[in-house]
XYZ file of C-alpha atoms in Angstrom:
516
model
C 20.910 -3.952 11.672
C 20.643 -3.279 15.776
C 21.812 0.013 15.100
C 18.527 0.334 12.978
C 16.250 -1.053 15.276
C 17.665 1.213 18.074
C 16.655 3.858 15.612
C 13.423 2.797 14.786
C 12.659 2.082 18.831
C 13.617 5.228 19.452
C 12.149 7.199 16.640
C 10.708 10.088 18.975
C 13.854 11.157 20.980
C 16.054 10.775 17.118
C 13.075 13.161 15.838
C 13.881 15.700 18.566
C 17.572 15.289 18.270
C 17.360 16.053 14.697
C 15.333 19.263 15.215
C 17.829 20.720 17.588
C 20.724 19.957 15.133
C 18.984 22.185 12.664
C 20.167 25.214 11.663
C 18.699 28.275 13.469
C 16.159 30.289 11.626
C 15.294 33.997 12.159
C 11.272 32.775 12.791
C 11.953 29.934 15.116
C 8.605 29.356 15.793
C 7.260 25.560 14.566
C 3.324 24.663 13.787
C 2.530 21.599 15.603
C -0.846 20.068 13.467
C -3.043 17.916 15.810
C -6.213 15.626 15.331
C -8.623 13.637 17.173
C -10.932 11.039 15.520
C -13.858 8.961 17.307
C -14.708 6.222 14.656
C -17.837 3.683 15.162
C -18.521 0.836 12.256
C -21.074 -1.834 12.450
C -22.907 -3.925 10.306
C -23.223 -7.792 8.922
C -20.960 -10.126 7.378
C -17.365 -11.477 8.394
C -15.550 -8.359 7.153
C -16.472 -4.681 7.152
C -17.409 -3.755 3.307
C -14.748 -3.185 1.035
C -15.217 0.453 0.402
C -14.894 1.131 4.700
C -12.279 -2.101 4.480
C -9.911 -0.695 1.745
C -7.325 2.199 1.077
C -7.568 3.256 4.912
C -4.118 2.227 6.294
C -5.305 -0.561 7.318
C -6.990 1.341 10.342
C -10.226 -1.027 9.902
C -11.338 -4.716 9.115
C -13.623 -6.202 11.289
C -17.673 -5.562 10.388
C -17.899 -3.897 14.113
C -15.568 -1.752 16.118
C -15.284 1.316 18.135
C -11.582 3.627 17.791
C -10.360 6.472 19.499
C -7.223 7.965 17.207
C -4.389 10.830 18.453
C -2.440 12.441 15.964
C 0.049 15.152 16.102
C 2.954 15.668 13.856
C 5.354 18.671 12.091
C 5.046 18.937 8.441
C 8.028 19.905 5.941
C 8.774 23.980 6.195
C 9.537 24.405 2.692
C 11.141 28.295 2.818
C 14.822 27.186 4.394
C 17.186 25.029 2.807
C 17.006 22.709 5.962
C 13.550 21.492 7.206
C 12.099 18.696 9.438
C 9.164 16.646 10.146
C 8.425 14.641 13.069
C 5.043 12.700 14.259
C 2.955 10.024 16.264
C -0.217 8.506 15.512
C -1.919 5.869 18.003
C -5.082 3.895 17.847
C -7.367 2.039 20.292
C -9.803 0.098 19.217
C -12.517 -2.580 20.449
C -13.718 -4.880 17.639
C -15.531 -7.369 16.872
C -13.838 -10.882 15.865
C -13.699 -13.280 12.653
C -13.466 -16.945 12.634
C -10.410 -18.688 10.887
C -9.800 -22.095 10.490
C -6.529 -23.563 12.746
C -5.289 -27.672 12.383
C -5.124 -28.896 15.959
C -2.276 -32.129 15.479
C -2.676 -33.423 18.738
C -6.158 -34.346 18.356
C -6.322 -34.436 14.618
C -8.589 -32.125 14.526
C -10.019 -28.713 13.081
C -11.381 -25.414 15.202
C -12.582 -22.248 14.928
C -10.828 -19.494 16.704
C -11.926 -15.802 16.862
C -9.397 -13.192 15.864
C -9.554 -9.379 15.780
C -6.907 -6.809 15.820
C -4.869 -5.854 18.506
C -6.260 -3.072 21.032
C -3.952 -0.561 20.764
C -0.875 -0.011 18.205
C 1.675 2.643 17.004
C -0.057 3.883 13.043
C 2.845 6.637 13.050
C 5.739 7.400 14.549
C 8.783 8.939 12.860
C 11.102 11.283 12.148
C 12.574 13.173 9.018
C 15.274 15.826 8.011
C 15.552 17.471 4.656
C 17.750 19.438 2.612
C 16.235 21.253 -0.759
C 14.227 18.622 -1.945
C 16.367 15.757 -0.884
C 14.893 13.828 2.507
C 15.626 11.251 5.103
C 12.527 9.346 6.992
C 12.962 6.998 9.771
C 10.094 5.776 11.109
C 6.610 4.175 10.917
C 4.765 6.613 8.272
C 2.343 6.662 5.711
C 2.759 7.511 2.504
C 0.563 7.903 -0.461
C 0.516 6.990 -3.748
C 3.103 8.684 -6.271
C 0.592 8.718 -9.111
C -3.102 7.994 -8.535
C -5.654 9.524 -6.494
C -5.777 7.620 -3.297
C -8.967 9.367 -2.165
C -10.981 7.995 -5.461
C -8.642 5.288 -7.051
C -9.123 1.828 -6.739
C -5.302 1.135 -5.500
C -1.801 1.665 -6.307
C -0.541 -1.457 -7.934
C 2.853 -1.837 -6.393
C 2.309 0.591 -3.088
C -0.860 1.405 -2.290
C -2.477 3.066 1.346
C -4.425 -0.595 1.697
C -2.268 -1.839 4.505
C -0.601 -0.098 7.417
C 2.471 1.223 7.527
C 5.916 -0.327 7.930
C 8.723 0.558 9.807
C 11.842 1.462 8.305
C 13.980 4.236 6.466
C 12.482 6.186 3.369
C 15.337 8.350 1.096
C 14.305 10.491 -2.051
C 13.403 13.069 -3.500
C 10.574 14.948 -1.850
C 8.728 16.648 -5.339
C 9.785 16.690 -8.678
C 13.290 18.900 -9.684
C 14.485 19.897 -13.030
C 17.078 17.746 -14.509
C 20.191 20.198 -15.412
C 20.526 20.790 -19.049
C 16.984 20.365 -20.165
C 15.912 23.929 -19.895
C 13.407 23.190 -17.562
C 11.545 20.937 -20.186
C 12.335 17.518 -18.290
C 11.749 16.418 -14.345
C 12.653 13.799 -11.648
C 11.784 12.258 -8.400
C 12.117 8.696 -6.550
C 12.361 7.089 -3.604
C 14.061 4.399 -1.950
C 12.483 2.867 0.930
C 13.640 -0.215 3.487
C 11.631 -1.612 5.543
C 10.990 -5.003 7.930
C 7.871 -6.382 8.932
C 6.221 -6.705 12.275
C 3.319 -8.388 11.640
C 4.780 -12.541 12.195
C 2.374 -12.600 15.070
C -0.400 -12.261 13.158
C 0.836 -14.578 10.232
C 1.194 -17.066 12.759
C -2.026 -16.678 14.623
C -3.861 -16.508 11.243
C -2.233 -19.726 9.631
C -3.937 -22.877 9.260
C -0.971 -25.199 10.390
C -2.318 -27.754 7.820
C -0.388 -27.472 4.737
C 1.232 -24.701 2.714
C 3.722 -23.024 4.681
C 4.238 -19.766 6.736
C 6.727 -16.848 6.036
C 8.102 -15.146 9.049
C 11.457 -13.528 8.622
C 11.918 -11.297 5.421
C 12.664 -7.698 4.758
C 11.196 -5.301 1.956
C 12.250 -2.918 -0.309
C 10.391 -0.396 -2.556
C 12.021 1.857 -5.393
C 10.567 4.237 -7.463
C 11.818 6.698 -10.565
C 9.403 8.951 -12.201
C 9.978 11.606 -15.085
C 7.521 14.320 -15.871
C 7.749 17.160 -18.456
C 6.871 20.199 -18.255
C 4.300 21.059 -15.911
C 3.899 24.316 -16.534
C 2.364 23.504 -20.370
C -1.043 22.687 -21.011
C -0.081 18.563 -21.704
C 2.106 16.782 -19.199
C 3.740 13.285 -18.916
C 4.546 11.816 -16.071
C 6.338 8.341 -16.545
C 8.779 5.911 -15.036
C 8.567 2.371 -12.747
C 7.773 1.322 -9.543
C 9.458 -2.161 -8.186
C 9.082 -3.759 -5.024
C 11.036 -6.838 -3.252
C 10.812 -9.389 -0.730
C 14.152 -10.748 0.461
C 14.923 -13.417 3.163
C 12.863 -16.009 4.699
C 12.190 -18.693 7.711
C 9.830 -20.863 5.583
C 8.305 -23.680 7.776
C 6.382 -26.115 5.841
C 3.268 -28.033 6.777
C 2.043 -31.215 5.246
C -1.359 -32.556 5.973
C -1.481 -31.385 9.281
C 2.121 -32.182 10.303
C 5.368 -30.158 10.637
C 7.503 -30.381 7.735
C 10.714 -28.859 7.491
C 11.814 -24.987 8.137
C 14.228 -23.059 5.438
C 16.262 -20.133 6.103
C 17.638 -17.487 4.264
C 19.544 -15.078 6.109
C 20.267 -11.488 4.626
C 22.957 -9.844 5.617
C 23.233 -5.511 5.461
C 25.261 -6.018 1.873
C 22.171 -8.118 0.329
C 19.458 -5.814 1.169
C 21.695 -2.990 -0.569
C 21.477 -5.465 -3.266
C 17.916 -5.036 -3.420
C 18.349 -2.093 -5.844
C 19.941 -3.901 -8.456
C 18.697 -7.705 -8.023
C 21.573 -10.019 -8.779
C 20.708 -13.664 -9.872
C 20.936 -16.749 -7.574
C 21.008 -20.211 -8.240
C 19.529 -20.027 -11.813
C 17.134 -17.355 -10.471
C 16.468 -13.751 -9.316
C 16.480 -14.310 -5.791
C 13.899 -12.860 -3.802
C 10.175 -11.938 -4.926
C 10.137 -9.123 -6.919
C 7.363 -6.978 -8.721
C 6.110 -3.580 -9.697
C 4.763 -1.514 -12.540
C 5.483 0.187 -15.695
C 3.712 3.349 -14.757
C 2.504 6.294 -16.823
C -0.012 9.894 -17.074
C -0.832 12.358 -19.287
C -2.400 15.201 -18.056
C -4.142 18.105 -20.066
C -5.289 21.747 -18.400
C -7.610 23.016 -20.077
C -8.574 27.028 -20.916
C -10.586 26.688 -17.785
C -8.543 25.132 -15.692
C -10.202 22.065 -15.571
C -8.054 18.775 -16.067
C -8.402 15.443 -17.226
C -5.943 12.991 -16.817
C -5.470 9.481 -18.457
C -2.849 6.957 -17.137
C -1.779 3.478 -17.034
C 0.087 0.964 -14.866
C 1.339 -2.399 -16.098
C 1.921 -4.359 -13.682
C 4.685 -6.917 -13.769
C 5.977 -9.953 -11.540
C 9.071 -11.140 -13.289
C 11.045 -10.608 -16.573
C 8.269 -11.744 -18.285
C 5.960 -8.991 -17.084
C 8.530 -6.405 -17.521
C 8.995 -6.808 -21.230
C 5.106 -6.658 -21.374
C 4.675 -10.045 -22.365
C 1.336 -10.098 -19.820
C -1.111 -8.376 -22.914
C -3.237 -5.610 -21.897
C -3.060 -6.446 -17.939
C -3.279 -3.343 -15.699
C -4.920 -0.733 -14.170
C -6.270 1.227 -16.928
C -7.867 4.906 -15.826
C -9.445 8.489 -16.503
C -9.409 11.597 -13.807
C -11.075 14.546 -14.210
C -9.808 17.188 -11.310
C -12.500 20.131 -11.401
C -10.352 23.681 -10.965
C -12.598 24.873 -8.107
C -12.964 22.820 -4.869
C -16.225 24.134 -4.852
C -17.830 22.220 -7.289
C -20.166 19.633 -6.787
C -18.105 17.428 -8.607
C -14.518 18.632 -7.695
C -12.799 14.911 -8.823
C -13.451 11.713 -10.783
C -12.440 8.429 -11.693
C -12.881 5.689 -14.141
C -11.270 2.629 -14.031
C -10.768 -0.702 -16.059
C -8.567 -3.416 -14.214
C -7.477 -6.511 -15.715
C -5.063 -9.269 -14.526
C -6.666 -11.818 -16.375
C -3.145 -12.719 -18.981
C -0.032 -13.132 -16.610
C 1.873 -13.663 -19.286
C 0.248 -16.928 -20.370
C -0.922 -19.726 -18.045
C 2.073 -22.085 -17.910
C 5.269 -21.555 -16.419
C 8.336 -23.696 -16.871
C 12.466 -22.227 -16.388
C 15.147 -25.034 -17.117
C 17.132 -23.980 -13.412
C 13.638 -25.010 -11.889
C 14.238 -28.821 -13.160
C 17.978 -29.750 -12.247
C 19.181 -32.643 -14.975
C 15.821 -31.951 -17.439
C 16.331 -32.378 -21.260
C 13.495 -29.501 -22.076
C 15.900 -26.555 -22.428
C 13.370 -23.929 -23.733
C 11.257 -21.687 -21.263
C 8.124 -20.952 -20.860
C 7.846 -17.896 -18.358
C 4.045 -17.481 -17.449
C 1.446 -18.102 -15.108
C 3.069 -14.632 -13.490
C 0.676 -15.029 -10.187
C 0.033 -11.902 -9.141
C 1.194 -10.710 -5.420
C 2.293 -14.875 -4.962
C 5.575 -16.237 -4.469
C 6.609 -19.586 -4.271
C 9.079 -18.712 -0.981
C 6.595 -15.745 0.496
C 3.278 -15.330 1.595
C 0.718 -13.103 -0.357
C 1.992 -9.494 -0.948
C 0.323 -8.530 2.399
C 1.028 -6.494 5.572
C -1.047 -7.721 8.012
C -3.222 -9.368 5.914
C -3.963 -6.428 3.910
C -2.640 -5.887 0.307
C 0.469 -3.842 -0.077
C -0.459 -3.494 -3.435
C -4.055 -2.714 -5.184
C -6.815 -3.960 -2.979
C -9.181 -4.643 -5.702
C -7.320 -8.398 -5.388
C -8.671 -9.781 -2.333
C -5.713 -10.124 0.358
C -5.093 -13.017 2.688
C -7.045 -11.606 5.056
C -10.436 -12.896 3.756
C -8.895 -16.245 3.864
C -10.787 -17.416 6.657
C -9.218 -20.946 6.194
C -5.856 -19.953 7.291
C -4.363 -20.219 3.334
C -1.801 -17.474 3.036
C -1.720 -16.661 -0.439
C -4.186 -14.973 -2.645
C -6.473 -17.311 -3.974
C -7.927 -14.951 -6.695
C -5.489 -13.151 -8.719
C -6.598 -13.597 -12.638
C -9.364 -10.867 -11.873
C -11.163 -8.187 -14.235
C -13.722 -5.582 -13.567
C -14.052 -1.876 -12.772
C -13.978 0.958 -10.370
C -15.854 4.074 -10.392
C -15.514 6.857 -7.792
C -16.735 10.877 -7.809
C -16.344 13.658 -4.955
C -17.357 17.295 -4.664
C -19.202 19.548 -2.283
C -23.305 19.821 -2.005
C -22.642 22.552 -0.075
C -19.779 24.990 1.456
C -20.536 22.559 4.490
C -20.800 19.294 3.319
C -18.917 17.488 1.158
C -19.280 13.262 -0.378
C -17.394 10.720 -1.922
C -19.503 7.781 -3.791
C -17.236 4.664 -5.346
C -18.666 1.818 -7.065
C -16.980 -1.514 -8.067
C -17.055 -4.756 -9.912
C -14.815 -7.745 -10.126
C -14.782 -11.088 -11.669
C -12.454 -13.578 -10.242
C -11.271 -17.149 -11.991
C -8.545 -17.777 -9.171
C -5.128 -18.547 -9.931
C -3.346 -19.830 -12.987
C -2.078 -22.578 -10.877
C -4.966 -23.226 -8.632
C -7.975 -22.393 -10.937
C -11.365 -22.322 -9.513
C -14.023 -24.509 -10.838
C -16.370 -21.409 -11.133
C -15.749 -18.309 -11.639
C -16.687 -15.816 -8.639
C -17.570 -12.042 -8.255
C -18.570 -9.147 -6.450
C -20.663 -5.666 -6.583
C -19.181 -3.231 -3.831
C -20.680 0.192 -3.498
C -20.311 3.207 -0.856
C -21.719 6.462 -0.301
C -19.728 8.967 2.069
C -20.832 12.802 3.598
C -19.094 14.703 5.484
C -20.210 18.128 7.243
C -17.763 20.594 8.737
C -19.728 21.966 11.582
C -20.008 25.384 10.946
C -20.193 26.966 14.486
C -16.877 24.899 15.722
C -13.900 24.836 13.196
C -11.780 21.775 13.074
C -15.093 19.774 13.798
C -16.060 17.251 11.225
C -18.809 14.447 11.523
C -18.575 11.893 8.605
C -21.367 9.150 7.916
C -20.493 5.914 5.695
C -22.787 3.537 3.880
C -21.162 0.944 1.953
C -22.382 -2.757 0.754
C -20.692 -6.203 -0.935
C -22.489 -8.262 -2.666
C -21.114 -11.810 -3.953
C -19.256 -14.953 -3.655
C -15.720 -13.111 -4.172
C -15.605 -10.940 -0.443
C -19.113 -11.952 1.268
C -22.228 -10.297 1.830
C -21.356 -7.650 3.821
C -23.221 -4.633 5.010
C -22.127 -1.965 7.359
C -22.201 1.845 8.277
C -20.132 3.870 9.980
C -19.613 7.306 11.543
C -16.659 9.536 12.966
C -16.171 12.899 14.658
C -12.416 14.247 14.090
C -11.512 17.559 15.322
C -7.925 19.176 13.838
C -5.995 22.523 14.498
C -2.796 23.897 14.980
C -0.612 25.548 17.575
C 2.808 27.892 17.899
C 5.489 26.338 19.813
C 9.105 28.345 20.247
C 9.913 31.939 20.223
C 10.351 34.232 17.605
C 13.626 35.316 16.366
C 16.893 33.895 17.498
């Protein structure tokens, strides 16, 4: 494990090495890709809207900041055999703050302490190597969803682009490759990824020190395997599973508004290879795990127009996997226009639902040492909660689907997700108005009845809504200037109103000589 967080640290010097261990080509020139963004947000409320809030990274939360953001980085060259990509991303920021709730035991008492993000942090920085389409990424790095549309979906379930990225080591299959012996007709692709989290200062600065309990000390794991026929036919079908875990702990527990007790679990190099194939503990799977039963089908038609309909069922135990949670999911319709021209070049429809969770009671035998009541009862699935972790969050921010509010909004220092048997929608369109200007408009709806084992007395909601142009200044290429209106309205996130606008300016340059 030092060995790994030597690599990590030093993430920029192992990119370089890796690039001069590469095989020679007869163009030995590489394209460098570079970017500049100046972002401004401000409006009302205790949060920036969900539709500024959501599916950026993580980049912003608070309802007023200022960020300068650097970016340069290598992509893939996919001609040779051997190929590598290397890149940095940094952010500075000045925002506004948000009041959470903290238990002060010395004088019994309860304050209000302003928090905002940090001023400055690493968003990217990593390093990969690949050979035909299999890859190695070390590194902080962000990666998209395998299936939906990130730029008009309302989240990946199991790994969405909600929260920033982790650090850690990513191994897979870069695009899909014909499985031998099925004349082409059948595909695969996955992805391993291990990561640790280095967000326990915030956890700590954001609990309440009251009661519940703080996680600080666990690692993470995501897997995914996809099939897809044919995608050279008309109809296509991508399907396969995503799965996620949560493994080790320092669990300190806090009981009206005094120290309990602290449980570790250490994890050793061994049990985090484990993660792949979870092996039972004492009378349980240990760890948190979750993920999704994931499918598309996607039909080109005669104009090259396509509209694609897909499903993922999510699941957060055996129960869940043997779709014993009804028609829970995230239920949805694309249409992807064959011109990006159009004024409507892409669209989305969603229906989410995590209302069942396989039933509302929960009750396993190993739970209960010495009980008499043999039979099980495996519901109340809880959604991103764990009994041993905090929510399913990366600083604060959902690692899965944000259209469950994280921990983040939790301005009473609870670490969990209060509202996870939720139902509603998600709309979302893009296109161009003009060869110059280009929008994005997303609406959304959610009903929220909490949690099967914390109900709330009344159920809650909110109406989110955000309209997005952009205009690539004609006169200066690379030059974009984007303007964002967006609005929640409800009892679910807040009130909250804000706008915001950016400048970014990208390009490219040569570095190396031709020829060997």
């Amino acid at each position: 494990m030092r060995i790994l967080r030597e690599i990590l640290f030093h993430s920029r010097t192992s990119c370089l090495v890796i690039a001069a261990l590469l095989p020679y080509s007869t163009h030995a020139q590489t394209e460098i890709d570079y970017k500049g963004e100046v972002w401004m947000n401000a409006g009302s409320g205790d949060f920036a809207p969900y539709g500024i809030m959501s599916n950026r990274y993580g980049i912003t939360t608070q309802p007023a900041s200022a960020m300068l953001r650097g970016s340069v980085k290598h992509e893939w060259d996919t001609v040779p055999r051997w190929s590598w990509t290397a890149g940095a991303d940094i952010v500075a920021q000045a925002a506004s703050s948000t009041d959470y709730a903290r238990y002060l035991s010395s004088s019994q008492s309860w304050i209000e302490r302003g928090l905002r993000p940090s001023a400055i942090h690493v968003q990217q920085l990593y390093g990969g190597i690949r050979y035909r389409s299999m890859f190695l990424i070390i590194g902080l790095k962000e990666y998209p969803s395998a299936l939906l549309n990130d730029s008009l979906s309302s989240g990946d379930f199991t790994r969405s682009i909600n929260a920033r990225p982790m650090p850690g080591l990513a191994i897979g299959l870069r695009r899909f490759v014909d499985i031998p012996f099925t004349r082409k007709a059948l595909q695969i692709s996955g992805e391993i990824f291990y990561g640790r989290p280095t967000d326990s200062g915030w956890i700590e600065n954001h609990f309440n020190y009251y009661s519940s309990f703080i996680n600080t000390n666990w690692w993470y794991n995501y897997k995914r395997l996809y099939f897809r026929t044919k995608p050279s036919l008309p109809l296509s079908v991508t399907f396969g599973m995503q799965a996620a875990c949560q493994l080790g702990y320092k669990l300190t527990y806090f009981f009206n508004g005094g120290y309990g007790y602290t449980l570790v679990d250490h994890v050793n190099l061994w049990e985090t290879i484990e993660m792949l194939l979870p092996s039972p503990g004492e009378g349980y799977w240990r760890g948190n795990h979750l993920g999704s039963w994931d499918m598309m089908a996607r039909w080109r038609l005669p104009s090259g127009h396509q509209l694609k309909a897909y499903f993922q069922w999510p699941w957060e135990d055996g129960s869940g996997i043997g779709r014993r949670n009804g028609w829970d999911g995230i239920w949805g319709i694309e249409y992807v226009s064959a011109s990006p021209r159009d004024i409507v070049t892409g669209a989305v429809i969603e229906y989410i639902d995590f209302t069942n969770q396989s039933g509302p009671m929960h009750w396993a035998p190993d739970d209960r040492p010495g009980t008499t009541i043999t039979d099980e009862a495996t519901g109340s699935d809880s959604y991103y909660n764990n009994a041993n972790y905090n929510g399913y969050t990366y600083f604060g921010m959902g690692l899965g689907s944000p259209f469950l509010p994280a921990t983040i909004y939790n301005r009473d220092g609870y670490l969990r997700y209060v509202d996870t048997r939720v139902r509603g929608f998600h709309a979302a369109a893009k296109g161009r108005i003009s060869p110059h200007v280009d929008y994005r408009a997303m609406l959304s709806y959610r009903q929220g009845w909490g949690d099967s084992y914390v109900p709330r007395p009344h159920k809650v909601h909110d109406f989110s809504w955000t309209l997005e142009a952009g205009w690539n200044i004609r006169n200066i290429p690379g030059l974009k200037a984007t303007g964002i209106i967006s609005m929640d309205h409800g009892d679910m996130l807040g009130n909250n109103f804000g706008a915001a606008i950016s400048l970014t300016y990208s390009g490219s340059f040569m570095i190396g000589r031709h020829g060997r």
